[in-house]
Each structure stands twice: as structure tokens, then as C-alpha cells.
Coordinates of C-alpha atoms in Angstrom, one line a residue:
Chain A
M1 CA 95.7 98.7 140.2
N2 CA 92.7 97.4 142.1
L3 CA 91.3 93.9 141.3
T4 CA 87.8 95.1 140.3
A5 CA 89.3 97.6 137.7
L6 CA 91.7 95.0 136.5
F7 CA 88.9 92.4 136.1
M8 CA 86.7 94.9 134.3
M9 CA 89.5 96.0 132.0
A10 CA 90.6 92.5 131.1
L11 CA 87.0 91.3 130.6
T12 CA 86.0 94.3 128.3
Q13 CA 89.2 94.5 126.4
G14 CA 89.3 90.7 126.1
L15 CA 85.8 90.4 124.8
V16 CA 86.2 93.3 122.3
T17 CA 89.6 91.8 121.0
A18 CA 88.1 88.3 120.8
A19 CA 85.0 89.5 118.9
T20 CA 87.2 91.6 116.5
G21 CA 89.5 88.6 115.9
Y22 CA 86.6 86.3 115.3
F23 CA 84.8 88.5 112.7
L24 CA 88.1 89.2 110.9
Y25 CA 88.8 85.5 110.9
R26 CA 85.4 84.8 109.3
V27 CA 86.1 87.5 106.7
L28 CA 89.5 86.1 105.8
S29 CA 88.3 82.5 105.7
S30 CA 85.2 83.2 103.6
S31 CA 87.4 85.4 101.2
S32 CA 89.8 82.4 100.7
K33 CA 86.9 80.1 100.1
T34 CA 85.6 82.4 97.4
K35 CA 89.0 82.6 95.9
K36 CA 89.2 78.8 95.8
L37 CA 85.8 78.6 94.2
D38 CA 86.8 81.1 91.6
Q39 CA 89.8 79.1 90.7
Chain B
M1 CA 57.2 103.0 92.1
I2 CA 59.1 102.5 89.0
D3 CA 62.7 103.6 88.9
L4 CA 63.8 103.8 85.3
N5 CA 67.4 104.1 86.4
S6 CA 67.5 100.9 88.3
Q7 CA 68.9 98.6 85.6
Q8 CA 71.0 96.7 88.1
Q9 CA 74.1 98.1 86.5
L10 CA 77.4 97.0 87.9
P11 CA 79.8 99.7 89.1
T12 CA 82.4 100.5 86.4
P13 CA 85.6 98.4 86.9
E14 CA 87.9 101.3 87.8
E15 CA 85.6 102.3 90.6
A16 CA 85.2 99.1 92.6
W17 CA 87.0 97.8 95.7
G18 CA 90.1 95.8 95.0
S19 CA 89.7 93.4 97.8
R20 CA 87.3 92.6 100.7
L21 CA 90.0 93.3 103.3
G22 CA 90.8 96.6 101.6
L23 CA 87.1 97.5 101.9
I24 CA 87.0 96.6 105.6
L25 CA 90.2 98.5 106.3
A26 CA 88.9 101.5 104.4
M27 CA 85.6 101.4 106.3
A28 CA 87.4 100.9 109.6
G29 CA 89.7 103.7 108.7
N30 CA 86.7 105.9 108.0
A31 CA 85.4 105.1 111.5
V32 CA 88.6 105.2 113.4
G33 CA 89.4 108.9 113.9
L34 CA 90.9 111.3 116.4
G35 CA 87.9 110.7 118.7
N36 CA 88.9 107.1 119.4
F37 CA 92.0 108.3 121.2
L38 CA 90.8 111.7 122.5
R39 CA 87.0 111.7 122.9
F40 CA 86.4 108.2 124.3
P41 CA 88.7 108.3 127.3
V42 CA 87.5 111.8 128.2
Q43 CA 83.9 110.7 127.9
A44 CA 84.6 107.7 130.1
V45 CA 86.3 109.8 132.7
Q46 CA 83.5 112.3 132.8
N47 CA 80.7 109.7 132.9
G48 CA 81.3 107.3 135.7
G49 CA 84.6 105.6 134.7
G50 CA 84.1 101.9 134.5
A51 CA 80.4 102.0 134.5
F52 CA 80.4 104.1 131.3
I53 CA 81.5 101.0 129.4
I54 CA 78.2 99.2 130.2
P55 CA 75.8 101.7 128.5
Y56 CA 78.5 102.2 125.8
L57 CA 78.6 98.6 124.8
I58 CA 74.7 98.3 125.0
C59 CA 74.5 101.4 122.7
F60 CA 77.0 99.8 120.3
L61 CA 74.7 96.7 120.1
V62 CA 71.3 98.5 119.8
M63 CA 72.3 101.7 117.9
G64 CA 75.8 101.3 116.5
I65 CA 75.4 97.9 114.7
P66 CA 71.9 98.7 113.5
L67 CA 73.1 102.0 112.0
L68 CA 76.0 100.3 110.3
L69 CA 73.7 97.7 108.8
I70 CA 71.3 100.4 107.6
E71 CA 74.0 102.5 106.0
W72 CA 75.9 99.6 104.4
S73 CA 72.7 98.1 103.0
T74 CA 71.4 101.5 101.9
G75 CA 74.6 102.2 100.1
R76 CA 74.8 98.9 98.3
Y77 CA 71.1 99.3 97.3
G78 CA 72.0 102.7 95.8
G79 CA 75.0 101.3 94.0
K80 CA 72.8 98.7 92.2
S81 CA 71.2 101.7 90.4
N82 CA 74.6 103.4 89.9
N83 CA 73.9 106.0 92.6
H84 CA 77.0 106.7 94.7
S85 CA 76.0 109.6 97.0
T86 CA 73.2 110.0 99.4
P87 CA 70.9 112.4 97.5
Y88 CA 70.0 109.8 94.9
I89 CA 70.6 106.8 97.1
L90 CA 67.8 108.0 99.4
D91 CA 65.8 109.2 96.4
S92 CA 65.8 105.7 95.0
M93 CA 64.3 104.3 98.2
A94 CA 61.1 106.3 98.5
K95 CA 58.5 108.3 96.6
G96 CA 58.5 112.1 96.7
K97 CA 61.1 114.8 95.9
I98 CA 62.1 115.6 99.5
W99 CA 64.5 112.7 100.1
K100 CA 67.1 113.8 97.6
Y101 CA 67.3 117.0 99.5
V102 CA 67.6 115.2 102.8
G103 CA 70.5 113.4 101.1
V104 CA 72.2 116.7 100.7
F105 CA 73.3 116.3 104.4
G106 CA 75.4 113.3 103.2
I107 CA 77.6 115.6 101.1
F108 CA 77.3 118.9 103.1
T109 CA 78.5 117.3 106.4
N110 CA 81.6 115.9 104.8
I111 CA 82.8 119.1 103.1
A112 CA 82.1 121.1 106.2
V113 CA 83.7 118.6 108.5
V114 CA 86.8 118.0 106.3
A115 CA 87.3 121.8 106.2
Y116 CA 88.4 121.8 109.9
Y117 CA 89.2 118.1 110.3
T118 CA 92.2 118.4 107.9
Y119 CA 93.3 121.4 110.0
I120 CA 93.6 119.1 113.0
E121 CA 95.3 116.5 110.7
S122 CA 97.8 119.2 109.8
W123 CA 98.6 119.8 113.4
T124 CA 99.4 116.1 113.8
L125 CA 101.8 116.1 110.8
S126 CA 103.5 119.3 112.0
Y127 CA 103.9 117.8 115.5
V128 CA 105.5 114.7 114.1
L129 CA 108.1 117.0 112.6
H130 CA 108.5 119.0 115.8
S131 CA 108.9 115.7 117.8
L132 CA 111.7 114.7 115.4
L133 CA 113.3 118.1 115.6
G134 CA 113.2 118.0 119.4
T135 CA 111.2 121.3 119.6
F136 CA 109.6 120.3 122.9
E137 CA 112.9 119.4 124.6
G138 CA 113.2 121.0 128.0
M139 CA 109.8 122.8 127.7
S140 CA 107.6 123.0 130.8
Q141 CA 103.9 122.0 130.7
S142 CA 102.8 125.7 130.3
E143 CA 105.4 126.2 127.6
V144 CA 104.1 123.2 125.6
T145 CA 100.6 124.7 126.0
M146 CA 101.8 128.1 124.9
F147 CA 103.5 126.5 121.9
F148 CA 100.2 125.2 120.7
D149 CA 98.5 128.6 121.3
N150 CA 101.2 130.2 119.2
Y151 CA 101.0 127.6 116.5
V152 CA 97.3 128.3 115.8
D153 CA 98.0 132.0 115.8
I154 CA 98.9 132.0 112.1
Q155 CA 101.1 135.2 112.3
Y156 CA 103.5 133.4 114.6
S157 CA 106.2 131.1 113.3
T158 CA 107.5 128.4 115.7
I159 CA 110.5 127.3 113.6
G160 CA 111.0 130.1 111.2
I161 CA 108.5 128.9 108.5
P162 CA 106.2 131.8 107.8
Y163 CA 102.5 131.0 108.1
E164 CA 103.4 127.5 109.3
A165 CA 99.9 126.5 110.3
V166 CA 98.5 127.5 106.9
L167 CA 101.3 125.8 105.0
F168 CA 100.8 122.5 106.8
Y169 CA 97.0 122.8 106.3
V170 CA 97.4 123.3 102.6
L171 CA 99.9 120.5 102.4
V172 CA 97.6 118.0 104.1
L173 CA 94.7 119.1 102.0
A174 CA 96.8 118.6 98.9
L175 CA 97.8 115.2 100.1
N176 CA 94.1 114.2 100.6
V177 CA 93.3 115.5 97.1
F178 CA 96.2 113.7 95.5
I179 CA 95.1 110.3 97.1
L180 CA 91.4 111.0 96.2
S181 CA 92.4 111.7 92.6
K182 CA 93.6 108.0 92.4
G183 CA 90.1 106.9 93.2
L184 CA 89.1 103.9 95.4
G185 CA 92.5 102.3 94.7
G186 CA 94.3 105.2 96.3
I187 CA 92.0 105.1 99.3
E188 CA 92.3 101.4 99.7
K189 CA 96.1 101.6 99.5
A190 CA 96.1 104.4 102.1
A191 CA 94.0 102.3 104.4
K192 CA 96.1 99.2 103.9
I193 CA 99.2 101.2 105.0
G194 CA 97.6 103.5 107.5
M195 CA 95.5 101.1 109.6
P196 CA 98.1 98.5 110.4
L197 CA 100.6 101.2 111.3
L198 CA 98.0 103.0 113.4
I199 CA 97.3 99.7 115.3
L200 CA 101.1 99.0 115.7
F201 CA 101.8 102.5 117.0
G202 CA 98.8 102.3 119.3
I203 CA 99.9 98.9 120.8
I204 CA 103.5 100.3 121.4
L205 CA 102.1 103.4 123.2
A206 CA 99.5 101.4 125.1
V207 CA 102.3 99.1 126.4
M208 CA 104.3 102.2 127.4
G209 CA 101.2 103.7 129.1
L210 CA 100.2 100.5 130.9
S211 CA 103.7 99.8 132.2
L212 CA 104.3 103.3 133.6
G213 CA 102.9 102.5 137.1
E214 CA 104.2 104.9 139.7
S215 CA 107.5 105.6 138.1
G216 CA 106.4 109.1 136.9
R217 CA 106.1 110.6 140.4
S218 CA 107.8 113.9 140.9
G219 CA 108.2 116.6 143.6
L220 CA 105.4 118.5 141.9
F221 CA 103.1 115.5 141.6
P222 CA 104.1 113.1 144.4
E223 CA 100.8 111.2 144.2
A224 CA 100.9 110.6 140.4
S225 CA 100.2 107.0 139.3
A226 CA 99.1 105.4 136.1
W227 CA 97.2 102.8 138.1
D228 CA 95.0 105.6 139.6
G229 CA 94.0 106.6 136.0
L230 CA 93.3 103.0 135.1
N231 CA 91.4 102.4 138.3
F232 CA 89.2 105.4 137.7
L233 CA 88.7 104.4 134.1
W234 CA 87.7 100.8 134.8
T235 CA 86.2 100.7 138.3
P236 CA 82.4 100.5 137.7
Q237 CA 80.4 103.2 139.6
Y238 CA 77.1 101.5 139.2
D239 CA 75.0 104.4 140.6
S240 CA 75.9 106.3 137.4
L241 CA 73.9 103.8 135.4
L242 CA 70.7 105.4 136.7
N243 CA 71.8 108.8 135.4
P244 CA 70.3 109.6 131.9
K245 CA 73.3 111.9 131.2
V246 CA 75.6 108.9 131.2
W247 CA 73.4 106.9 128.7
L248 CA 73.1 109.9 126.4
A249 CA 76.9 110.4 126.5
A250 CA 77.4 106.7 125.7
A251 CA 74.9 106.9 122.8
G252 CA 76.6 110.0 121.6
Q253 CA 80.0 108.4 121.7
I254 CA 78.9 105.3 119.8
F255 CA 77.3 107.5 117.2
F256 CA 80.4 109.7 116.6
T257 CA 83.0 107.0 116.8
L258 CA 81.4 104.9 114.0
S259 CA 81.1 107.8 111.6
V260 CA 77.5 107.1 111.0
G261 CA 75.1 109.8 109.8
M262 CA 77.7 111.3 107.5
G263 CA 77.1 109.7 104.1
T264 CA 80.6 108.2 103.8
I265 CA 79.5 104.6 104.6
H266 CA 76.7 104.9 102.0
C267 CA 79.2 106.0 99.4
Y268 CA 81.9 103.3 100.2
A269 CA 79.1 100.7 100.2
A270 CA 77.7 101.9 96.9
Y271 CA 80.8 100.4 95.2
I272 CA 80.3 96.9 96.7
K273 CA 79.1 94.3 94.2
P274 CA 75.3 93.8 94.3
K275 CA 75.4 90.2 95.8
E276 CA 78.4 90.8 98.1
D277 CA 78.1 90.4 101.8
I278 CA 77.5 93.5 103.9
A279 CA 76.5 91.9 107.2
L280 CA 79.8 90.4 108.2
N281 CA 81.8 93.2 106.5
S282 CA 80.0 95.9 108.4
I283 CA 80.2 94.2 111.8
S284 CA 83.9 93.4 111.2
A285 CA 84.7 97.1 110.4
G286 CA 82.6 98.2 113.4
F287 CA 84.4 95.8 115.8
M288 CA 87.8 96.9 114.5
N289 CA 86.8 100.5 115.4
E290 CA 85.8 99.2 118.9
F291 CA 89.1 97.5 119.3
V292 CA 91.0 100.7 118.5
E293 CA 88.8 102.7 120.8
V294 CA 88.2 100.4 123.8
V295 CA 91.6 98.6 123.9
L296 CA 94.0 101.2 122.6
G297 CA 92.2 104.4 123.1
S298 CA 91.7 103.8 126.8
S299 CA 95.3 102.7 127.4
I300 CA 97.3 105.8 126.2
V301 CA 96.2 109.3 127.2
I302 CA 94.7 108.6 130.6
P303 CA 97.3 106.3 132.2
I304 CA 100.2 108.4 130.8
A305 CA 98.7 111.7 132.0
A306 CA 97.7 110.2 135.4
G307 CA 101.2 108.7 135.7
Y308 CA 102.9 112.0 135.5
L309 CA 100.3 114.6 136.6
G310 CA 98.1 112.6 138.9
L311 CA 94.4 111.6 138.7
N312 CA 93.1 115.0 140.0
W313 CA 94.9 116.9 137.2
V314 CA 93.3 114.5 134.7
L315 CA 89.8 114.9 136.1
E316 CA 90.2 118.7 136.0
N317 CA 91.8 119.0 132.6
A318 CA 90.6 116.0 130.6
G319 CA 89.8 117.3 127.1
F320 CA 90.7 117.3 123.4
G321 CA 93.5 119.7 123.9
M322 CA 95.5 117.2 126.0
A323 CA 96.7 115.6 122.7
F324 CA 98.7 118.6 121.7
Q325 CA 99.0 120.7 124.9
T326 CA 100.0 117.9 127.3
M327 CA 101.3 114.8 125.6
P328 CA 104.5 116.3 124.2
Y329 CA 105.4 117.5 127.7
L330 CA 104.7 114.0 129.1
F331 CA 106.8 112.3 126.5
Q332 CA 109.8 114.5 127.5
Q333 CA 109.8 112.8 130.8
W334 CA 111.0 109.6 129.0
G335 CA 114.2 111.2 127.9
E336 CA 115.3 112.8 124.6
I337 CA 115.3 109.9 122.3
T338 CA 112.3 108.0 123.7
A339 CA 110.4 111.3 123.6
A340 CA 111.0 111.8 119.9
F341 CA 110.1 108.2 119.3
A342 CA 106.9 108.4 121.3
G343 CA 106.0 111.8 119.7
V344 CA 106.3 110.3 116.2
L345 CA 104.2 107.3 117.2
W346 CA 101.5 109.4 118.9
F347 CA 101.1 112.1 116.3
G348 CA 101.7 109.6 113.5
L349 CA 98.9 107.5 114.9
L350 CA 96.6 110.5 115.0
F351 CA 97.6 111.4 111.5
F352 CA 96.7 108.0 110.1
A353 CA 93.5 108.0 112.1
G354 CA 92.7 111.4 110.6
I355 CA 93.6 110.9 107.0
T356 CA 91.8 107.6 106.6
S357 CA 88.7 109.5 107.8
S358 CA 89.2 112.6 105.8
L359 CA 89.7 110.6 102.6
A360 CA 86.3 109.0 103.2
M361 CA 84.8 112.5 103.4
G362 CA 85.9 113.3 99.8
T363 CA 84.1 110.4 98.2
P364 CA 80.4 111.5 98.5
W365 CA 81.1 114.7 96.6
M366 CA 83.2 112.9 94.0
G367 CA 80.6 110.2 93.6
F368 CA 77.8 112.8 93.2
M369 CA 79.7 114.9 90.6
K370 CA 80.6 111.7 88.6
D371 CA 77.1 110.3 88.6
E372 CA 75.3 113.5 87.8
F373 CA 77.8 115.6 85.8
A374 CA 80.2 113.0 84.5
W375 CA 83.2 114.6 86.3
N376 CA 86.2 112.4 86.3
R377 CA 88.2 111.6 89.4
K378 CA 90.7 114.4 89.1
Q379 CA 88.0 117.0 88.5
G380 CA 86.0 115.6 91.5
A381 CA 89.1 115.5 93.8
W382 CA 90.4 119.0 93.0
S383 CA 86.9 120.6 93.2
F384 CA 86.5 118.9 96.6
G385 CA 89.9 120.3 97.6
F386 CA 88.8 123.7 96.5
L387 CA 85.5 123.6 98.4
A388 CA 87.3 122.3 101.5
L389 CA 89.9 125.1 101.2
V390 CA 87.2 127.8 100.8
M391 CA 85.3 126.5 103.8
G392 CA 88.5 125.7 105.8
L393 CA 90.5 128.8 105.5
P394 CA 88.2 130.7 107.9
T395 CA 88.7 128.0 110.5
V396 CA 92.5 128.4 110.1
L397 CA 92.6 132.2 109.9
F398 CA 89.9 132.8 112.6
Y399 CA 90.5 129.7 114.8
Q400 CA 90.7 131.8 118.0
H401 CA 87.4 133.5 117.2
G402 CA 85.4 130.2 117.4
V403 CA 84.8 129.5 113.7
F404 CA 86.3 126.0 114.3
E405 CA 83.9 125.2 117.1
E406 CA 80.9 126.5 115.2
Y407 CA 81.6 124.2 112.3
D408 CA 82.2 121.3 114.6
Y409 CA 78.9 121.9 116.5
W410 CA 76.6 122.4 113.5
A411 CA 78.2 120.2 110.8
G412 CA 80.1 117.7 112.9
T413 CA 77.4 117.1 115.6
V414 CA 73.9 118.4 115.0
S415 CA 73.8 117.5 111.2
L416 CA 74.9 113.9 111.9
V417 CA 72.1 113.3 114.4
V418 CA 69.5 114.8 112.1
F419 CA 70.6 112.9 109.1
A420 CA 70.9 109.5 111.0
L421 CA 67.4 110.0 112.5
L422 CA 65.9 110.7 109.1
E423 CA 67.7 107.9 107.2
T424 CA 66.6 105.4 109.9
I425 CA 63.0 106.5 109.6
L426 CA 63.3 106.2 105.8
F427 CA 64.8 102.7 106.0
S428 CA 62.6 101.2 108.7
W429 CA 59.3 102.9 108.0
I430 CA 59.1 104.2 104.5
F431 CA 61.4 101.9 102.5
G432 CA 60.0 99.3 104.8
I433 CA 61.7 97.0 107.4
N434 CA 60.9 93.8 105.4
K435 CA 62.5 95.1 102.3
G436 CA 65.4 96.5 104.3
W437 CA 65.9 93.3 106.2
R438 CA 66.1 91.4 102.8
E439 CA 68.7 93.9 101.7
I440 CA 70.8 93.4 104.9
N441 CA 70.7 89.6 104.5
E442 CA 71.3 89.4 100.8
G443 CA 74.6 87.6 100.1
S444 CA 75.3 87.6 103.8
D445 CA 78.1 85.4 105.2
I446 CA 76.6 85.5 108.7
K447 CA 73.1 85.3 110.1
I448 CA 72.1 88.5 111.8
P449 CA 69.8 87.6 114.7
D450 CA 66.1 88.2 114.0
I451 CA 65.9 90.4 117.1
Y452 CA 67.7 93.1 115.0
K453 CA 64.7 93.5 112.8
F454 CA 62.8 94.7 115.8
I455 CA 65.7 96.8 117.1
I456 CA 66.2 98.5 113.7
K457 CA 62.5 99.3 113.4
Y458 CA 61.8 100.5 117.0
V459 CA 64.8 100.8 119.3
T460 CA 67.3 102.6 117.0
P461 CA 65.0 105.3 115.8
L462 CA 63.7 105.9 119.3
L463 CA 67.3 106.1 120.7
L464 CA 68.2 108.6 117.9
L465 CA 65.2 110.6 118.7
L466 CA 66.2 110.7 122.3
V467 CA 69.7 111.8 121.4
F468 CA 68.3 114.6 119.2
V469 CA 65.7 115.8 121.7
S470 CA 68.2 115.7 124.5
S471 CA 70.6 117.8 122.5
L472 CA 67.8 120.2 121.6
L473 CA 66.6 120.5 125.2
T474 CA 69.7 119.8 127.3
P475 CA 68.7 120.6 130.9
E476 CA 70.6 123.1 133.0
N477 CA 74.0 121.7 134.2
N478 CA 73.1 118.6 132.2
D479 CA 71.2 117.5 135.3
W480 CA 68.3 115.4 134.0
T481 CA 67.2 114.1 137.3
A482 CA 66.8 117.5 138.9
N483 CA 65.0 118.9 135.8
I484 CA 62.6 115.9 135.5
L485 CA 61.7 116.4 139.2
R486 CA 61.1 120.1 138.6
L487 CA 58.7 119.2 135.8
A488 CA 56.9 116.8 138.1
E489 CA 56.5 119.7 140.5
G490 CA 54.9 121.7 137.8
K491 CA 57.9 124.0 137.3
S492 CA 59.4 124.9 133.9
W493 CA 62.2 123.1 132.2
L494 CA 65.5 124.9 132.6
L495 CA 67.7 124.8 129.5
D496 CA 71.5 124.6 129.6
N497 CA 73.5 126.9 127.4
S498 CA 74.9 123.9 125.5
S499 CA 71.4 123.0 124.3
I500 CA 70.7 123.5 120.6
I501 CA 68.0 126.0 121.3
R502 CA 70.3 128.2 123.4
Q503 CA 73.2 127.7 121.0
I504 CA 71.1 129.2 118.1
S505 CA 70.7 132.4 120.0
H506 CA 74.2 132.6 121.4
H507 CA 72.6 132.6 124.9
G508 CA 75.8 131.6 126.7
L509 CA 77.9 134.3 125.0
K510 CA 75.2 136.9 125.7
E511 CA 75.1 136.0 129.3
Q512 CA 78.8 136.4 129.6
W513 CA 78.6 139.8 127.7
E514 CA 76.0 141.0 130.2
A515 CA 77.9 139.8 133.2
T516 CA 81.2 141.5 132.4
T517 CA 82.1 145.2 132.7
I518 CA 85.5 144.9 131.1
P519 CA 85.3 146.6 127.6
A520 CA 88.0 144.3 126.2
V521 CA 86.1 141.2 127.2
K522 CA 82.9 142.7 125.8
E523 CA 84.6 143.4 122.5
S524 CA 86.1 139.9 122.3
L525 CA 82.6 138.3 123.0
E526 CA 81.1 140.6 120.3
Q527 CA 83.8 139.4 117.9
K528 CA 83.1 135.8 118.7
M529 CA 79.4 136.3 118.0
F530 CA 80.2 138.0 114.7
Y531 CA 82.5 135.2 113.6
S532 CA 80.1 132.5 114.7
N533 CA 77.4 134.1 112.6
M534 CA 79.8 134.3 109.6
A535 CA 80.6 130.6 110.1
R536 CA 76.8 129.8 110.1
L537 CA 76.3 131.8 106.9
L538 CA 79.1 129.9 105.2
L539 CA 77.5 126.6 106.3
I540 CA 74.1 127.6 105.2
G541 CA 75.6 128.8 101.9
L542 CA 77.3 125.4 101.4
F543 CA 74.1 123.6 102.1
G544 CA 72.2 125.8 99.7
F545 CA 74.9 125.3 97.0
I546 CA 74.7 121.5 97.2
S547 CA 70.9 121.6 97.2
F548 CA 71.1 123.8 94.1
L549 CA 73.4 121.2 92.4
V550 CA 70.9 118.5 93.4
Y551 CA 68.1 120.5 91.8
L552 CA 70.1 121.0 88.6
S553 CA 70.9 117.3 88.5
H554 CA 67.2 116.5 89.0
R555 CA 66.3 118.7 86.0
K556 CA 69.1 117.0 84.0
R557 CA 67.7 113.6 84.9
Q558 CA 64.2 114.7 83.9
K559 CA 65.5 115.9 80.5
E560 CA 67.2 112.5 80.0
G561 CA 64.1 110.6 81.2
K562 CA 66.0 109.1 84.1
T563 CA 63.8 110.2 87.0
K564 CA 61.6 107.8 88.9
L565 CA 57.9 108.0 88.0

């Protein structure tokens, strides 16, 4: 696999994975905060 | 405007989402569909490989996210006044009688699409069984293709079950109806099981695809290499960025992958609590869809196909059919047991992607019948199944006559763009962007950048208008540059046969009919035109039927004094 393609693939897939992980983390952390407040 | 029905009622307890994660998984499941694994890689291959991802991601930011925000906030706004389907959600947002009829699209599209979508879903379930039974063992590429052609010819039985395709179709439809009859709880449970399994199956297959390298070379395809497929998919061809066709393809892909313009997001969001976040939820669900598409979708079909058949074969044959006509053959190259395992993973993954989307398509009808005619969940689910069956049987019985394609084109493509364009204009310009912006940010767990207020008002409607006009007036050979130059020289605009205008008049089929002298071909084309027209009549009939129900419900609301003044 050529380096340009590898770089492009790693960059794009890395960014999308990181963004997905970040937003899901925000959802899960704010959900647990709400649960604590409810308790 | 006074809305007598907007008493800020909370949704009834049995029809509310059980958890936030469940809602996001159901929304992501709605968006993640067969297109994530089949349409995206093909679009990328056909539109400049690595460069495609640049307009694709830009369109996600300026069209995808805004449409998600619009539909989630519109849905939650409707839910506040106990409206759970687009006719009255849109009606509650503006003066005039027309919007409730525009909202008909949000029910019509779902019933028309689910009619053929569940048919594809049934193929995936059947192929899981065939993978386990080892049906594809020892078959050549052409035999696997022939197996599919035989399968969709309903008179043919592949393993001795009579009317196998019809049986699996009814089975899958019944499964959808059963889950829908359990209400949002059933949908949430299906998403909580289906989505993690889909991602797990996708990761395993992606690892298998990415690690294939050059080990799949054979005497027939000595140059085959998975790396070639990945190189083509990811090496940016920057000159394609100047081609309008690539941008339109990217906008189209973003549009279809997120399941916007259907009415399903509105319906799901209508069951969200009035002060609950929608900004973070919608972006999370959107990114989850992107993860499945960009990370998993690009790492399975193309590298595996290029790894065994070579890049040239992929470039010539890339298409939707690869999933059923090529993948089972490729899996056989891994040996008997791994082939069965990979087949179950691949078709299981497609099945989960399909069912989480088709379940979403049932909810707008059920929400509408419950709100307007007090139908319970079982009545709603079974009547939906009945409508889907009536609309779907012609696609099963006359698949080879083009009924399937006709539904997909008018209901699954054109209707979505029309509805999304109209709802965006309603949200930004009639309901008002200031009010809309407040809706988006109410109860929000994240701050949406203010630039999105501008994007939602100007950029998104403009892009949607471009997508619509470009579909209406697609230039010959999809060559925008040449046609724009022609216009500049004072010559006329040449339409492609794929443009909406030419599709209406069957221009392409008529051209083929005139060009051929073989009576059998002429007859086959005439049959295709006949069945296409029948399919169109069915679609128009369905739209008319739902519009009539909306009219009846409006009269009922008038009698009960529930209409807006």
C-alpha cells in the first residue's frame, strides 16, 4: 500500500473514530451525571 | 398563530425511550443501512477514490449535520404537542393547510421503501442460511451470480423450499411487524442487540479484508491485490475536486446514508422528553453512522474483491450486486469453514443494518394512526405490515421487470430530496431560523457553533436545491463541465437518460426500443415500461391514500376543536 493512501486512510478513519468516541463519551458521561443528580 | 393542541403534553409513558443510549443506537441503526457497506465504497471508487472523502466530509458538515439538527429538533417540537408523524409535526410549525400534506411524504416514503427494503433484508437472512448450509461451496463466480438470478426468480427453488424468496420476504416482514408491535421498547432492544453485533461483525471482516494483501492471487487474476483496492480508494486524485459530479455524488451519499428526508428521525425524536438534549444526541448518532461507513464500509468489499479479482475487475463491476453475486464466491477462497463463518458475519451484518432501518420506517405510520385514530400498537404494526406487503409483493413477483428499481428511484431517491428541501425551507424560512435555533439549543449538552445558524439558513437549503436541480437536469454522460461549456457557447443543455425529466418519459427505454430490431428485446422493453407504469400507479395510489387519511384526520380534528386557528 502506498504511503499517501495509507496516510489518508489513517487520518480519515482516525479522525472519524476519535470524533465518534468523543461524542459517545460525552453522552455517557452526561447520562451518568443525570443519574447521579436524580439519585 | 394559536395551536389549541399544543398543551405541552408529555408523551405517554409506554411510548418513551427507555434510555439515552438506546435512543442513540436506534437512531444510528436507522441511519446505518445496506448503503453504508455497499453504496459508499462504490461511490468512492466511481468518484475519484481518495479525493471523494474530502467533499464527502465537507457535505457531512454543511448538509448532514444541519439536516440532523433540523429533523431532531422538528421532531421533538412536534412531540411537545403530541404529534408523532410528519403531517402534523410540520402542520404545527406553520400557518396554512399545505404543510400537513407535505408531511405525507414522511409516511409515504417509509411504506414505499420498506416494501422493497425488506425484500433485500430477506435476501440477507436467506444468504446467512445458505452460508451455513455450504450452498456456495465449490461454485464459480458465474455460478454464484446465477444462484442470485435464480433466487429472485420466484418460481425457482434453490434448496427445495417452494417460493423460497416469497417465504423469506414474508418471514422478514412478519419479524418487523412483531418487533414493531412491541413499541419503542422492542425497537430499542433490537438496536441494542443489532448495532453492537453489526459493529463487531464489521470489525472482524474489516481485519480480514485489510490483512488479505496479495495472498489472493490466482492463475486467473495474477495481479490481484487488496492493497491496489485500498490505494485506489484512499489515494487523493485532487483534480476530481473541480468536477461538480464528484461534489454532487458526495452530497447525495451523505444525504442517503443519514436517512434524512424520510420522516423517521422526526418520529423517533417526537418521543424525546421536551427538555432533553438533541444537539449532542443527533451528532453522536450521525458520527456513529460515519464510523460504520468510513471505517468499516471502506474496509470490506473493495479490498476483498480487489484481493481476489484485481482492481480492474472492481472498477468495471463495482455495484450493489457485489454483495450477493460476488462476496459468497470470494469467501469460498478462504476455505470451507472460514467461508461459512465469513458468510454469516457478512450477511448477518447486512441483516442487522437492514432491520434496524426497516423498523424505523414503521414508526411514522404507527405514530400517525395512534395520534389521529387512536389505533393501538398492534393495530398500527399489523396494518403497516399489510400495507408493506401489498406494496411489496409486486417488487418480489415482478423483480426482473424493474418494479424494484422504480420504487427505489421515485420513493427511495426523488421523494427524499423533495421532502428534505421543503422541510429545510419550512424550518429556516417559515418557522424561522431564530425560533429553530432556540429549539436546537434547548436542553443541549453541547454548544453548537453559531456558524451553523448561517449554514442551516443559507448553505443547506442551497445545497439541497442543487442536488434536486442536478437530479432533475442531469447532463448527458453526467459531464457537467462539457455541458456548462456548451451553454456558454449558446448551445442547448443535453439531458442524460438518468435525469428525472427523462426518467418520467422512459426516454432511455424508448431509445433502446427504437435501436433494437429483435422482437424479443422489443417485447421485454415494452413489458418493462408497462410494469414501471404499474409501479408508479401504485406509488401514486399510496400517496393519495395517505393524503386522504390526513384529510380525514383534519376533519376529525376540526370536529373535536383541535385544529390550529
